[in-house]
Tab-separated table of C-alpha atoms in Angstrom:
chain	number	residue	atom	x	y	z
A	608	MET	CA	22.335	50.823	45.669
A	609	PRO	CA	18.915	49.395	45.276
A	610	PRO	CA	17.446	48.850	41.711
A	611	ALA	CA	15.697	51.057	40.000
A	612	LEU	CA	12.047	51.347	40.241
A	613	PRO	CA	10.383	51.383	36.708
A	614	SER	CA	8.401	54.345	35.521
A	615	ALA	CA	4.674	54.717	35.822
A	616	ALA	CA	4.746	54.982	31.759
A	617	THR	CA	6.200	51.424	31.672
A	618	VAL	CA	3.807	49.903	33.923
A	619	SER	CA	1.580	51.635	32.255
A	620	LEU	CA	2.534	49.748	28.828
A	621	ALA	CA	2.568	46.283	30.300
A	622	ALA	CA	-0.351	46.261	31.231
A	623	ALA	CA	-2.308	47.628	28.096
A	624	ALA	CA	0.360	44.480	26.733
A	625	ALA	CA	-1.071	42.210	29.166
A	626	ARG	CA	-5.393	43.539	27.888
A	627	ARG	CA	-3.932	43.449	23.898
A	628	PRO	CA	-5.818	40.305	22.421
A	629	LEU	CA	-3.739	37.137	21.311
A	630	THR	CA	-2.829	37.198	17.591
A	631	ARG	CA	-3.739	35.786	14.600
A	632	SER	CA	-0.869	33.442	14.487
A	633	ALA	CA	-0.660	32.331	18.373
A	634	SER	CA	-4.804	32.098	18.666
A	635	SER	CA	-4.280	29.233	16.124
A	636	HIS	CA	-1.491	28.128	17.523
A	637	SER	CA	-3.486	27.571	20.679
A	638	LYS	CA	-6.790	25.672	19.070
A	639	ALA	CA	-3.893	23.124	17.699
A	640	VAL	CA	-2.958	22.349	20.749
A	641	ALA	CA	-6.121	21.946	22.165
A	642	ARG	CA	-7.215	20.360	19.319
A	643	ALA	CA	-4.832	17.456	19.537
A	644	SER	CA	-4.831	17.240	23.853
A	645	GLN	CA	-8.677	16.378	23.032
A	646	PRO	CA	-9.234	13.233	23.630
A	647	THR	CA	-10.219	10.408	20.482
A	648	PHE	CA	-12.812	8.126	20.291
A	649	TYR	CA	-11.086	4.344	18.714
A	650	LEU	CA	-14.025	2.664	17.543
A	651	GLY	CA	-11.973	-0.941	17.480
A	652	PRO	CA	-12.380	-4.214	16.094
A	653	THR	CA	-16.497	-5.388	15.611
A	654	HIS	CA	-16.299	-8.244	14.378
A	655	THR	CA	-13.237	-10.823	13.134
A	656	PRO	CA	-13.227	-12.159	9.558
A	657	ARG	CA	-13.741	-14.520	8.317
A	658	LEU	CA	-10.232	-15.046	6.108
A	659	LEU	CA	-8.708	-14.593	9.096
A	660	THR	CA	-10.133	-17.161	10.800
A	661	HIS	CA	-8.993	-19.378	7.576
A	662	TYR	CA	-5.595	-18.008	7.676
A	663	ASN	CA	-4.992	-18.400	11.713
A	664	THR	CA	-6.775	-22.076	11.870
A	665	THR	CA	-5.885	-23.732	8.524
A	666	LEU	CA	-3.822	-21.671	5.607
A	667	ALA	CA	-0.926	-21.109	8.487
A	668	PRO	CA	0.029	-24.536	8.806
A	669	ALA	CA	-0.568	-25.800	5.636
A	670	LEU	CA	1.916	-23.358	4.325
A	671	LEU	CA	4.481	-23.669	6.579
A	672	TYR	CA	4.391	-27.536	5.880
A	673	LEU	CA	4.706	-26.373	2.007
A	674	ASN	CA	7.608	-23.896	2.198
A	675	HIS	CA	9.817	-25.364	4.752
A	676	VAL	CA	13.201	-26.907	3.515
A	677	HIS	CA	14.799	-29.296	5.545
A	678	ARG	CA	18.295	-27.532	4.196
A	679	ALA	CA	20.718	-24.732	5.726
A	680	PRO	CA	19.717	-22.020	4.432
A	681	PRO	CA	22.395	-20.345	1.358
A	682	LYS	CA	25.348	-18.004	2.482
A	683	ALA	CA	24.570	-14.573	1.463
A	684	ARG	CA	27.398	-13.945	-1.440
A	685	SER	CA	29.236	-10.720	-0.510
A	686	ALA	CA	29.076	-7.560	-2.698
A	687	PRO	CA	31.896	-6.151	-4.157
A	688	SER	CA	34.585	-3.408	-2.468
A	689	TRP	CA	37.449	-1.760	-3.055
A	690	ASP	CA	40.697	-2.449	-0.776
A	691	PRO	CA	39.597	0.420	1.925
A	692	THR	CA	43.671	0.642	2.482
A	693	ASP	CA	44.184	2.359	-0.745
A	694	PRO	CA	43.850	6.012	-2.094
A	695	TYR	CA	43.341	6.148	-4.993
A	696	THR	CA	39.986	3.964	-4.732
A	697	ARG	CA	38.807	5.899	-1.682
A	698	HIS	CA	36.410	8.322	-3.032
A	699	ARG	CA	35.164	6.171	-5.425
A	700	PRO	CA	31.626	4.181	-6.133
A	701	PRO	CA	31.057	0.918	-4.686
A	702	PRO	CA	31.827	-1.374	-7.771
A	703	ARG	CA	28.724	-2.747	-9.312
A	704	PRO	CA	28.250	-7.023	-9.039
A	705	ARG	CA	29.393	-9.246	-11.684
A	706	GLY	CA	26.398	-9.201	-14.987
A	707	ASN	CA	23.583	-6.743	-14.977
A	708	ARG	CA	21.349	-7.736	-12.373
A	709	ASP	CA	22.031	-6.372	-8.437
A	710	LEU	CA	22.255	-9.063	-5.998
A	711	LEU	CA	19.200	-10.842	-5.173
A	712	PRO	CA	18.070	-10.800	-1.173
A	713	LEU	CA	18.542	-14.148	-0.238
A	714	PRO	CA	14.895	-15.958	0.772
A	715	THR	CA	13.275	-15.828	3.883
A	716	PRO	CA	13.811	-18.781	5.683
A	717	THR	CA	9.924	-20.652	6.816
A	718	THR	CA	9.404	-20.621	10.366
A	719	ALA	CA	6.427	-20.179	12.800
A	720	GLY	CA	7.340	-16.452	12.760
A	721	THR	CA	8.392	-15.661	9.438
A	722	ASN	CA	5.126	-18.219	7.568
A	723	VAL	CA	3.891	-15.959	4.688
A	724	ARG	CA	0.764	-13.562	5.516
A	725	LEU	CA	-0.267	-10.520	3.879
A	726	GLU	CA	0.967	-7.288	5.287
A	727	ARG	CA	-1.413	-4.672	3.142
A	728	ILE	CA	-3.059	-4.305	-0.389
A	729	VAL	CA	-2.833	-1.223	-2.585
A	730	ILE	CA	-6.204	-0.382	-4.860
A	731	HIS	CA	-4.914	1.930	-7.252
A	732	THR	CA	-6.842	3.330	-10.477
A	733	MET	CA	-5.596	5.821	-13.228
A	734	VAL	CA	-8.888	8.903	-14.408
A	735	LYS	CA	-7.198	10.037	-17.348
A	736	GLU	CA	-10.123	12.124	-17.703
A	737	ALA	CA	-8.670	14.135	-14.399
A	738	ILE	CA	-6.285	15.619	-16.560
A	739	GLY	CA	-9.232	18.315	-18.446
A	740	ASN	CA	-10.690	17.806	-15.445
A	741	LYS	CA	-10.146	17.806	-11.655
A	742	GLY	CA	-13.362	16.911	-10.847
A	743	ALA	CA	-13.367	13.234	-12.531
A	744	LEU	CA	-11.916	12.530	-8.909
A	745	LEU	CA	-14.359	12.099	-7.157
A	746	SER	CA	-16.177	10.154	-8.550
A	747	ALA	CA	-13.397	7.352	-8.268
A	748	ILE	CA	-12.590	8.859	-4.725
A	749	MET	CA	-16.334	7.329	-3.531
A	750	ALA	CA	-15.850	4.808	-6.126
A	751	LEU	CA	-13.113	3.388	-3.595
A	752	ARG	CA	-14.749	4.791	-0.590
A	753	SER	CA	-17.375	2.692	-1.381
A	754	ILE	CA	-15.853	-0.989	-1.617
A	755	THR	CA	-13.233	-0.865	1.170
A	756	GLY	CA	-15.681	0.943	3.582
A	757	ALA	CA	-12.467	2.736	5.000
A	758	SER	CA	-12.297	7.017	5.148
A	759	GLU	CA	-9.458	9.304	6.838
A	760	ARG	CA	-9.741	8.309	10.583
A	761	ALA	CA	-13.479	6.303	10.413
A	762	GLY	CA	-14.239	5.021	13.838
A	763	GLY	CA	-11.946	7.117	15.671
A	764	ASP	CA	-8.504	5.313	14.321
A	765	VAL	CA	-6.089	7.271	13.218
A	766	SER	CA	-3.715	5.311	11.103
A	767	LEU	CA	-6.362	5.526	8.516
A	768	ARG	CA	-5.609	7.600	5.553
A	769	GLY	CA	-8.038	6.973	3.296
A	770	VAL	CA	-8.292	7.867	0.081
A	771	GLU	CA	-4.941	9.492	-1.582
A	772	VAL	CA	-5.061	11.824	-5.121
A	773	ILE	CA	-1.827	10.650	-6.765
A	774	LYS	CA	0.120	13.804	-8.714
A	775	ALA	CA	2.450	12.881	-11.482
A	776	LYS	CA	5.571	13.706	-10.676
A	777	HIS	CA	7.090	13.572	-14.525
A	778	GLY	CA	5.267	16.066	-17.267
A	779	VAL	CA	3.945	13.969	-20.231
A	780	ALA	CA	3.645	16.818	-23.062
A	781	GLN	CA	2.445	13.746	-25.544
A	782	PHE	CA	-0.694	13.433	-22.555
A	783	LYS	CA	-0.420	16.861	-21.605
A	784	ILE	CA	0.363	15.913	-18.011
A	785	ARG	CA	2.144	18.120	-16.082
A	786	ALA	CA	4.217	17.767	-13.147
A	787	GLY	CA	2.434	18.233	-10.058
A	788	MET	CA	-1.130	17.421	-11.698
A	789	PRO	CA	-3.286	14.976	-9.889
A	790	VAL	CA	-4.031	11.893	-12.374
A	791	SER	CA	-5.247	8.919	-10.028
A	792	VAL	CA	-6.328	8.088	-6.701
A	793	GLN	CA	-4.814	5.331	-4.084
A	794	ILE	CA	-6.434	3.588	-1.076
A	795	GLU	CA	-4.410	0.912	1.313
A	796	LEU	CA	-5.568	-1.504	3.450
A	797	THR	CA	-4.380	-3.028	6.431
A	798	GLY	CA	-5.364	-5.300	9.659
A	799	GLU	CA	-9.134	-6.457	9.306
A	800	ARG	CA	-9.876	-4.371	5.987
A	801	MET	CA	-8.190	-6.676	3.509
A	802	TYR	CA	-9.749	-9.379	4.958
A	803	ASP	CA	-13.002	-8.312	4.184
A	804	PHE	CA	-11.781	-6.730	0.414
A	805	ILE	CA	-10.902	-10.393	-0.116
A	806	ASP	CA	-14.151	-11.864	0.722
A	807	THR	CA	-16.093	-9.567	-1.284
A	808	LEU	CA	-13.514	-10.076	-4.212
A	809	VAL	CA	-13.123	-13.579	-4.748
A	810	GLU	CA	-16.892	-14.911	-3.307
A	811	PHE	CA	-18.768	-11.625	-5.390
A	812	VAL	CA	-17.081	-10.131	-8.009
A	813	LEU	CA	-14.713	-12.690	-10.011
A	814	PRO	CA	-16.901	-15.311	-9.808
A	815	ARG	CA	-19.805	-13.068	-12.396
A	816	MET	CA	-16.919	-11.836	-14.427
A	817	ARG	CA	-17.326	-13.768	-17.514
A	818	GLU	CA	-14.389	-12.630	-19.282
A	819	PHE	CA	-11.646	-13.000	-16.651
A	820	GLY	CA	-10.363	-16.413	-16.070
A	821	GLY	CA	-8.405	-15.848	-13.535
A	822	ILE	CA	-4.642	-14.553	-13.036
A	823	PRO	CA	-2.058	-15.408	-15.812
A	824	LEU	CA	1.066	-17.202	-14.280
A	825	PRO	CA	4.155	-16.576	-15.867
A	826	SER	CA	5.897	-18.436	-18.131
A	827	GLN	CA	7.998	-21.112	-17.991
A	828	SER	CA	10.595	-19.671	-19.692
A	829	GLU	CA	10.589	-17.088	-16.199
A	830	ASN	CA	14.159	-15.770	-14.902
A	831	PRO	CA	13.230	-17.161	-11.402
A	832	LYS	CA	16.054	-14.668	-10.728
A	833	ALA	CA	14.134	-11.711	-11.866
A	834	PRO	CA	13.284	-8.955	-9.374
A	835	ALA	CA	9.788	-9.515	-10.061
A	836	ALA	CA	9.624	-13.004	-8.987
A	837	SER	CA	11.198	-12.367	-5.632
A	838	GLY	CA	9.429	-9.563	-4.026
A	839	GLY	CA	6.648	-11.020	-2.816
A	840	VAL	CA	4.245	-9.135	-4.896
A	841	VAL	CA	0.723	-10.408	-6.086
A	842	GLN	CA	-0.693	-7.150	-8.841
A	843	PHE	CA	-3.493	-7.444	-11.430
A	844	GLY	CA	-5.794	-5.354	-12.850
A	845	LEU	CA	-9.556	-5.344	-13.588
A	846	PRO	CA	-11.534	-3.206	-16.084
A	847	PRO	CA	-14.564	-1.113	-15.686
A	848	SER	CA	-16.944	-3.828	-15.715
A	849	ALA	CA	-15.888	-5.239	-12.776
A	850	LEU	CA	-16.700	-2.333	-10.455
A	851	GLN	CA	-20.638	-2.309	-10.537
A	852	LEU	CA	-20.114	-5.903	-9.543
A	853	PHE	CA	-19.370	-4.913	-5.685
A	854	PRO	CA	-22.414	-4.936	-3.415
A	855	GLN	CA	-21.342	-1.248	-2.123
A	856	VAL	CA	-21.830	0.229	-5.424
A	857	GLU	CA	-24.792	-2.365	-7.258
A	858	VAL	CA	-26.845	-1.392	-4.877
A	859	ALA	CA	-26.324	2.051	-5.809
A	860	TYR	CA	-25.047	2.902	-9.899
A	861	ASP	CA	-26.578	5.495	-10.541
A	862	SER	CA	-24.793	7.183	-8.076
A	863	TYR	CA	-21.473	6.739	-9.794
A	864	PRO	CA	-21.825	8.467	-13.161
A	865	ARG	CA	-18.069	6.622	-14.324
A	866	GLY	CA	-16.403	3.102	-14.401
A	867	HIS	CA	-13.352	3.291	-13.557
A	868	GLY	CA	-10.717	0.422	-14.008
A	869	ILE	CA	-8.709	-0.600	-11.088
A	870	ASP	CA	-5.030	-2.074	-10.110
A	871	ILE	CA	-4.661	-4.519	-7.193
A	872	LYS	CA	-1.573	-4.960	-5.549
A	873	PHE	CA	-1.422	-7.722	-3.114
A	874	VAL	CA	1.916	-7.086	-0.809
A	875	THR	CA	3.455	-10.114	1.308
A	876	ASN	CA	6.314	-9.938	3.971
A	877	VAL	CA	8.859	-13.283	2.518
A	878	LYS	CA	11.549	-11.163	0.043
A	879	GLY	CA	14.278	-13.144	-2.218
A	880	ARG	CA	13.788	-15.889	-4.224
A	881	GLY	CA	10.968	-17.494	-4.596
A	882	ALA	CA	8.685	-15.066	-2.645
A	883	GLN	CA	6.401	-14.264	-5.177
A	884	ALA	CA	5.577	-18.590	-5.708
A	885	LYS	CA	4.663	-18.304	-1.727
A	886	ALA	CA	2.971	-14.816	-2.414
A	887	ARG	CA	0.526	-16.851	-5.034
A	888	ALA	CA	0.160	-20.126	-2.602
A	889	LEU	CA	-1.019	-17.329	0.332
A	890	LEU	CA	-3.606	-15.608	-2.328
A	891	SER	CA	-4.391	-19.702	-3.926
A	892	GLY	CA	-5.362	-19.982	-0.532
A	893	PHE	CA	-8.271	-16.960	-0.174
A	894	ARG	CA	-9.999	-18.972	-3.307
A	895	VAL	CA	-8.214	-16.554	-5.614
A	896	PRO	CA	-7.949	-18.356	-9.530
A	897	PHE	CA	-4.482	-18.862	-11.615
A	898	VAL	CA	-4.633	-20.297	-14.800
A	899	PRO	CA	-1.701	-21.083	-16.247
A	900	ARG	CA	-0.572	-19.028	-19.420
C-alpha cells in the first residue's frame, strides 16, 4: 500500500516555518560559530630579549655547573599506608606521616633538560579603595597594563589573558569584605614578556629606589625542610613609590591618580629541597639584588 501523501495544510505550514526567521538563540549561536571560524592574526615574536640571550649563552651553563650534584639522588621515602587486606581499614583515610609536616618532594636532578629556568611572573596589587568603590580598580588595571605591555589577546596571541580582577573568596566582617567582592588585580607574564619586565625592573626601577637595599635572604636559623624552601618561588613587594619609576608610567604619571604597591612572584621549574636557593641563584644572575638579614 503506497504511503499517504501530506495534505495541503501540512505543506503550507512547513513552507511558513521555512520562511520564518531564526530565533535569537539560533542566530547568536551562528554568529559565535562564525567568529570562532574566522582566522586570527598573530604577530609573533618581534625581538629576542636581552636577558633571554644572556640566560641561554652565559647563565644556563653556569647554573648547570653550580647546581650539579655528583652523587646518586636520594631515594623517595614511601608514604605510610594501611594494610589493603584488612577489612577494618578499607574505607579509612590514609595515615599521615610522622611529625607535623607532609613529605617533601625530592629535589629536581640537575641536568641539561631540567636546569633551573623561569616559568612565569605573577604581578599582584591589592586595592583597598575598591571595597567601597569598584572604579578604584581601573587605575591599578591601567598601571599593570602599562608596566607589562600585556593585554588580553594582544597581537593576536590567544594565550594572553591580560589583567585579571581577583574577587574575595571569603567575607571578612571587620574589613567590610563580602565574598565575591572585587578587591585586587593581577597579571601573569610568560615567554619573552617576563624577560622584558625583569630588564625594566633591574635597570630603571630598583637602582632609583632609595629605601630599597635588596631582597632579604632567609635567616640562618630557618628550617631548610620548610615548605616555603622547596617551592622554587621567590616573592617580594614594592611600595607605591616604585610604580612611578617605571618608564611607561613616568612619562604620563598624571594619568594614574592613585599609587599602588605591587607584589611580584617569580615561579621557576624546580621543586624539592633546596629549590628556593636555586631560584635565588637564577634571579641573582639577572641582577636582582639579595642582602643578608
